[in-house]
CSV table of C-alpha atoms in Angstrom, one decimal:
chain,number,residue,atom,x,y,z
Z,15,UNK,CA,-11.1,-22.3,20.4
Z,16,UNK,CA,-7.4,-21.8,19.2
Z,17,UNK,CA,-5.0,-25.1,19.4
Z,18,UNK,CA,-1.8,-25.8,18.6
Z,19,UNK,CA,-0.8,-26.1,14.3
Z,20,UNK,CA,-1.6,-29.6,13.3
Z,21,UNK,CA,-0.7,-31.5,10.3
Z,22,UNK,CA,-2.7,-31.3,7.1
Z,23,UNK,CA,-4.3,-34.2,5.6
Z,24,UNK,CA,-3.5,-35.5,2.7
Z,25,UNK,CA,-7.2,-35.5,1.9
Z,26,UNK,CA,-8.1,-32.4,2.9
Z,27,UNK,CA,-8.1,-31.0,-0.9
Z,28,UNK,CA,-10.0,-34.2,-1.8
Z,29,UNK,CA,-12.9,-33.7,-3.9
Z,30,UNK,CA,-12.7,-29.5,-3.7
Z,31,UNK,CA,-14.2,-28.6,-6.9
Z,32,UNK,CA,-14.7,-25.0,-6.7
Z,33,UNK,CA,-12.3,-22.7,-5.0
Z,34,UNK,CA,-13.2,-19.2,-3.5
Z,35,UNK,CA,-10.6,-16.3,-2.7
Z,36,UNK,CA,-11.0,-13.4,-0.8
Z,37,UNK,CA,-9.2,-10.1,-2.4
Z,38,UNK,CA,-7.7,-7.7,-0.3
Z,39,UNK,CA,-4.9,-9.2,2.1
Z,40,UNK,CA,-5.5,-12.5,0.7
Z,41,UNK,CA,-4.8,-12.1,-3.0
Z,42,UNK,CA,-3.2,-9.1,-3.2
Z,43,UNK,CA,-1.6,-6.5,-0.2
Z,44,UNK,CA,-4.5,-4.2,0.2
Z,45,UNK,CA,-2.1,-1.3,2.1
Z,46,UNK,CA,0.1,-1.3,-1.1
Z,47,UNK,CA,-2.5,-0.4,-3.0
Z,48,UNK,CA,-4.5,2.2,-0.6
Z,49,UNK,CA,-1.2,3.8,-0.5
Z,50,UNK,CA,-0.2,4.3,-4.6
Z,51,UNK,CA,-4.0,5.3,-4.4
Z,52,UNK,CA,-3.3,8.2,-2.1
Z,53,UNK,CA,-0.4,9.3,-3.7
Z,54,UNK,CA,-2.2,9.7,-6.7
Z,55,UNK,CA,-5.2,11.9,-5.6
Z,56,UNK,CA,-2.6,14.1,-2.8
Z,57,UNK,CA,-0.5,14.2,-6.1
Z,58,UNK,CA,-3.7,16.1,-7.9
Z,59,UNK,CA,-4.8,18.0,-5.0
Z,60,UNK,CA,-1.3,19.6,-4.6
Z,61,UNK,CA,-2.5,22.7,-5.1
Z,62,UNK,CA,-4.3,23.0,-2.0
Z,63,UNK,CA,-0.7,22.8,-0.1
Z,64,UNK,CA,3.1,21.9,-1.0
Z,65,UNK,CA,3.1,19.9,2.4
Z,66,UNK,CA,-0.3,17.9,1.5
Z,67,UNK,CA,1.2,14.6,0.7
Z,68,UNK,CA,4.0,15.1,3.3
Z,69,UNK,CA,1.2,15.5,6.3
Z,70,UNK,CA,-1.4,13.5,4.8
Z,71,UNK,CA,1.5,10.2,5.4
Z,72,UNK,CA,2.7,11.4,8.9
Z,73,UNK,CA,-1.0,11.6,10.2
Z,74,UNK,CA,-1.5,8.1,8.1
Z,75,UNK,CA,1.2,6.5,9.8
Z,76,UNK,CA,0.8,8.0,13.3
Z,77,UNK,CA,-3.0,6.7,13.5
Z,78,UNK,CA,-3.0,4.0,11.0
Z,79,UNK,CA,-4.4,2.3,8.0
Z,80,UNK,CA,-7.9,1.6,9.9
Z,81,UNK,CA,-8.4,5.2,11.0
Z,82,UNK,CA,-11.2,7.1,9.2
Z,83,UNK,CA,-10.1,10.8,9.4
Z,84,UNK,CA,-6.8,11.2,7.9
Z,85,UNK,CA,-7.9,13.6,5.5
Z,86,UNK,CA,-9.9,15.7,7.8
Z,87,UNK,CA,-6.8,15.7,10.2
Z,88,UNK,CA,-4.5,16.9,7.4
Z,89,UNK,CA,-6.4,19.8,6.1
Z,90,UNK,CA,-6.9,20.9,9.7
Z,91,UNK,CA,-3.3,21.0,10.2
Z,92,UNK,CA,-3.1,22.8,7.2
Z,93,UNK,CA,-5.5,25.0,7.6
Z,94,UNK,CA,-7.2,24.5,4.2
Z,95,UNK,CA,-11.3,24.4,4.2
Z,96,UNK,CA,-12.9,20.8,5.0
Z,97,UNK,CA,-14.9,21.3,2.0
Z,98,UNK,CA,-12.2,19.4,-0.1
Z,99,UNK,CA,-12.7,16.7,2.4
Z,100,UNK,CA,-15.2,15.2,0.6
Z,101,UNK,CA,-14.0,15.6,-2.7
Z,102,UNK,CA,-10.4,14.0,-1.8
Z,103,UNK,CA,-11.9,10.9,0.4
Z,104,UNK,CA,-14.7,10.6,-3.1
Z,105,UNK,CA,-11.7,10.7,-5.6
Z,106,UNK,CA,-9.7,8.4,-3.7
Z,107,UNK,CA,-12.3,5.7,-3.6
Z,108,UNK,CA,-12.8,6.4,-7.3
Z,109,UNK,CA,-9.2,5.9,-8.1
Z,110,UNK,CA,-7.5,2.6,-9.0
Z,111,UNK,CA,-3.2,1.9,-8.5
Z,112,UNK,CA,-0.4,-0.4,-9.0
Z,113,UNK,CA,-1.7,-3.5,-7.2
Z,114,UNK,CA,1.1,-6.0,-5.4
Z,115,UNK,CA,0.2,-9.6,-5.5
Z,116,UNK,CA,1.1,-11.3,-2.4
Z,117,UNK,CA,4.0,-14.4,-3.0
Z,118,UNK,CA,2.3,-17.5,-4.7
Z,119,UNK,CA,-0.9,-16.1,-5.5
Z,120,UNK,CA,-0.6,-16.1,-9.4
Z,121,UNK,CA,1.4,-19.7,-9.2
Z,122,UNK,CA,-1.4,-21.2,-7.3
Z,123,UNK,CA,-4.3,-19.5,-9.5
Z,124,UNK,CA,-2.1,-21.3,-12.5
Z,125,UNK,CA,-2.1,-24.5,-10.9
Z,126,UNK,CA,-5.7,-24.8,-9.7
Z,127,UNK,CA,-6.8,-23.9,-13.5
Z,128,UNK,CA,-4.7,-26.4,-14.8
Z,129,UNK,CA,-6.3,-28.9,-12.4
Z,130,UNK,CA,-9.7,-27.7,-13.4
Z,131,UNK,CA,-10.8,-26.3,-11.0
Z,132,UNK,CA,-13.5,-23.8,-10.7
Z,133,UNK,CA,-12.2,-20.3,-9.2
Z,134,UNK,CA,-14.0,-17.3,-7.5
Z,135,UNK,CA,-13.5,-14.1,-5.6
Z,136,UNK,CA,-15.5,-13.0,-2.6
Z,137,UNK,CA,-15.0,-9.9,-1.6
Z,138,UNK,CA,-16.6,-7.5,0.5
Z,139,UNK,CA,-16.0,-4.1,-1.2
Z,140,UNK,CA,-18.2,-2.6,-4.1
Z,141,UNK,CA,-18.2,-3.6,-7.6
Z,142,UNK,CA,-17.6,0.2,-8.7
Z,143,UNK,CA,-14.3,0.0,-6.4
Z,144,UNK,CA,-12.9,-3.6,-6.7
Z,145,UNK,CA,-13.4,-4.3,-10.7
Z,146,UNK,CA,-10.6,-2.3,-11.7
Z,147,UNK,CA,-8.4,-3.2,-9.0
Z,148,UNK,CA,-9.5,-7.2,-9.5
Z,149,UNK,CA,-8.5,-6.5,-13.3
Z,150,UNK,CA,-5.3,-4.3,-12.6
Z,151,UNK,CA,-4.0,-7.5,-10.3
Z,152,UNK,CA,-4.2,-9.6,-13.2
Z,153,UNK,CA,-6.0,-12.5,-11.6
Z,154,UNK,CA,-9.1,-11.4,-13.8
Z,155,UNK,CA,-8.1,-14.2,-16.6
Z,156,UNK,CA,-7.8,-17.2,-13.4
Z,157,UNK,CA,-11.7,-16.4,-11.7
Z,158,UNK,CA,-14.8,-17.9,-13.1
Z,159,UNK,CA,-16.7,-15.5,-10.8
Z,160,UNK,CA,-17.1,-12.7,-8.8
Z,161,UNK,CA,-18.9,-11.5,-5.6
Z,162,UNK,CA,-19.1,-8.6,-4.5
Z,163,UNK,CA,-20.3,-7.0,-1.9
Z,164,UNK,CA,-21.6,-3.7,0.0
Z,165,UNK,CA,-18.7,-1.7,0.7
Z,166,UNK,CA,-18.9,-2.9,4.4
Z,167,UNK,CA,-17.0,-6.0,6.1
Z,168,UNK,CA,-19.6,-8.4,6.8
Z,169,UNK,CA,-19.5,-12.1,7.7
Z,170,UNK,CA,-18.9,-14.5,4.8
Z,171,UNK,CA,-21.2,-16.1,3.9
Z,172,UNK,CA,-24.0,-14.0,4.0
Z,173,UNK,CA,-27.6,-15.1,2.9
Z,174,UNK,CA,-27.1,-13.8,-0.7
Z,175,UNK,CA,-23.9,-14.9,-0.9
Z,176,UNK,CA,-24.9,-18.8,0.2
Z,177,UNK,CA,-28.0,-18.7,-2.2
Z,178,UNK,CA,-26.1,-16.8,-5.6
Z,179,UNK,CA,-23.0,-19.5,-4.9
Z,180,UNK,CA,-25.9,-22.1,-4.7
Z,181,UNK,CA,-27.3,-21.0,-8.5
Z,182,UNK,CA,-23.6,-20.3,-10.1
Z,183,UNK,CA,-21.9,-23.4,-9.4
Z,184,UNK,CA,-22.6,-27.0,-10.8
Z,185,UNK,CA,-21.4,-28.8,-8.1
Z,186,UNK,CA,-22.1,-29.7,-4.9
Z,187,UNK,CA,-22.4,-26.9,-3.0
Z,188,UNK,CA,-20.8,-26.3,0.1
Z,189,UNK,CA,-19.6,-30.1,0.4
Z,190,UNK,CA,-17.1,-30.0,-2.4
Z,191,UNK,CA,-16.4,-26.1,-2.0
Z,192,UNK,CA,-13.3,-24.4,-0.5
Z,193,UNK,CA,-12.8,-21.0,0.7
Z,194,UNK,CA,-9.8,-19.3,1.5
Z,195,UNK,CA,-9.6,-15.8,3.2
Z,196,UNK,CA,-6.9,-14.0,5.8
Z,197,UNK,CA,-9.9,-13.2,8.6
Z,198,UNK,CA,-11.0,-15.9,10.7
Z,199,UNK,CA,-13.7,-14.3,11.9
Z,200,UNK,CA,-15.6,-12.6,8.2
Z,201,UNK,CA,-14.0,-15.1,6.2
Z,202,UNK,CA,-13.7,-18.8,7.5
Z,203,UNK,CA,-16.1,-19.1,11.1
Z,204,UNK,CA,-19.3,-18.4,8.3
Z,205,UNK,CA,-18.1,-20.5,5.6
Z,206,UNK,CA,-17.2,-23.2,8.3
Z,207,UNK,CA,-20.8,-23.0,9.7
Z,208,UNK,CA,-22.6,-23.9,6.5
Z,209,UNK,CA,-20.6,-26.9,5.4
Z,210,UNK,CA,-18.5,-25.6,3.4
Z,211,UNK,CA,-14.4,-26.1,4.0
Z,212,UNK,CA,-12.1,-23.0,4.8
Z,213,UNK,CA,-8.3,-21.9,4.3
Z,214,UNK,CA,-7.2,-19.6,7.0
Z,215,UNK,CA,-3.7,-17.4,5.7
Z,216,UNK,CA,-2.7,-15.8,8.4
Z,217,UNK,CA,1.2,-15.8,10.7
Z,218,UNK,CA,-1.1,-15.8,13.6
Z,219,UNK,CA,-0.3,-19.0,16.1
Z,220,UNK,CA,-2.7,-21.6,16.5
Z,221,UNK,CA,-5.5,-23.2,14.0
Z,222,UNK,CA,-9.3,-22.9,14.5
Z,223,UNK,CA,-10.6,-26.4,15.8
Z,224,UNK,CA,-12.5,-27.9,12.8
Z,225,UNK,CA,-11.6,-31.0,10.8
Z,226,UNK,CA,-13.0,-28.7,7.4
Z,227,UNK,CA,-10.5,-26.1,8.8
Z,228,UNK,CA,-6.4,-25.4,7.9
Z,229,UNK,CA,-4.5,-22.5,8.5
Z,230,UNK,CA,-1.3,-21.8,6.2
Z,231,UNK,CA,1.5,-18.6,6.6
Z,232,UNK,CA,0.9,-18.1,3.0
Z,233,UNK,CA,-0.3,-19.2,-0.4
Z,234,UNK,CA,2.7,-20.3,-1.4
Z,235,UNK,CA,3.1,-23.4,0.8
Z,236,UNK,CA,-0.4,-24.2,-0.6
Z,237,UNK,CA,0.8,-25.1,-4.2
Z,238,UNK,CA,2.8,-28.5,-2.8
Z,239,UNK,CA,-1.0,-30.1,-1.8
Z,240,UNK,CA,-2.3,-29.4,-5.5
């Protein structure tokens, strides 16, 4: 159920000894780096076609970022053989960019280190994929540990997830652990259901309906409760 924003306690943050992120669109802008990802492998596959990059980015922005065909659609255009379909989509997920923080994330990874308190990623996305992109963000020096997942959104947390967080951190576990995360229902609804207590970032109106729940616009208006 969606109400209107409330206020955030004062003791909301009380006794939060461990802190978990998610990555993409949380941390860091996930789009930005797709994109300086793309231009990259289009950049090396130039050969195939002087217009490659030019019609990969018009069919990328007429069907968007969630859309699973783009390269298929551009080589058909193009009339170049699908077999490079396979090899573009397999360099692209093997390919790291620039990434782009998203405003306050390295102040507020700063601050919560300085408070001593424990820090974590949880993402969803393969180690093979998100290490080098974790470690090109620069938050690599802030985390005490990484999750990672399948490749495949899934619900956080999952049963591995729940039992590895169990074994890694010395404290107690969910009751003094926060999570924060930009999808309400992958990242907080799960994390919410086993006890633990849950940051939604998101512009979106309204707050989920949960006294272990808060909703912010960004990480930056989080530094003023730590």
């Amino acid at each position: 159920k969606i109400l209107k924003k409330t206020m955030i306690s004062k003791f909301f943050f009380e006794n939060i000894k461990v802190i978990g992120f998610d990555f993409d669109d949380t941390l860091v802008d996930e789009q930005y780096s797709a994109i300086e990802r793309w231009h990259k492998v289009l950049k090396e596959y130039s050969f195939l076609s002087p217009d490659l990059a030019k019609t990969f980015f018009k069919v990328y922005k007429q069907k968007g970022a969630s859309y699973k065909f783009h390269v298929d659609d551009t080589l058909a255009k193009l009339n170049i053989d699908r077999k490079f379909v396979k090899k573009i989509v397999s360099k692209f997920l093997k390919t790291n960019g620039k990434e782009s923080l998203l405003p306050g994330a390295l102040d507020l990874l700063g601050l919560l280190k300085k408070r001593g308190i424990k820090i974590g990623i949880i993402t969803d996305g393969k180690k093979a994929r998100q290490k080098g992109r974790i470690a090109e963000s620069g938050v690599s020096k802030f985390v005490d540990f990484i999750y990672y997942g399948n490749g495949k959104k899934e619900n956080k947390p999952s049963e591995a997830i729940t039992k590895k967080l169990s074994r890694l951190l010395k404290v107690s576990f969910p009751t003094q652990f926060l999570y924060i995360g930009n999808e309400l229902k992958s990242d907080i609804v799960g994390m919410l259901l086993i006890g633990a207590r849950a940051c939604w970032v998101t512009k979106e109106k309204g707050v989920f309906k949960n006294k272990r729940a808060i909703r912010v616009k960004s990480l930056k208006n989080l530094l003023k409760y730590f």
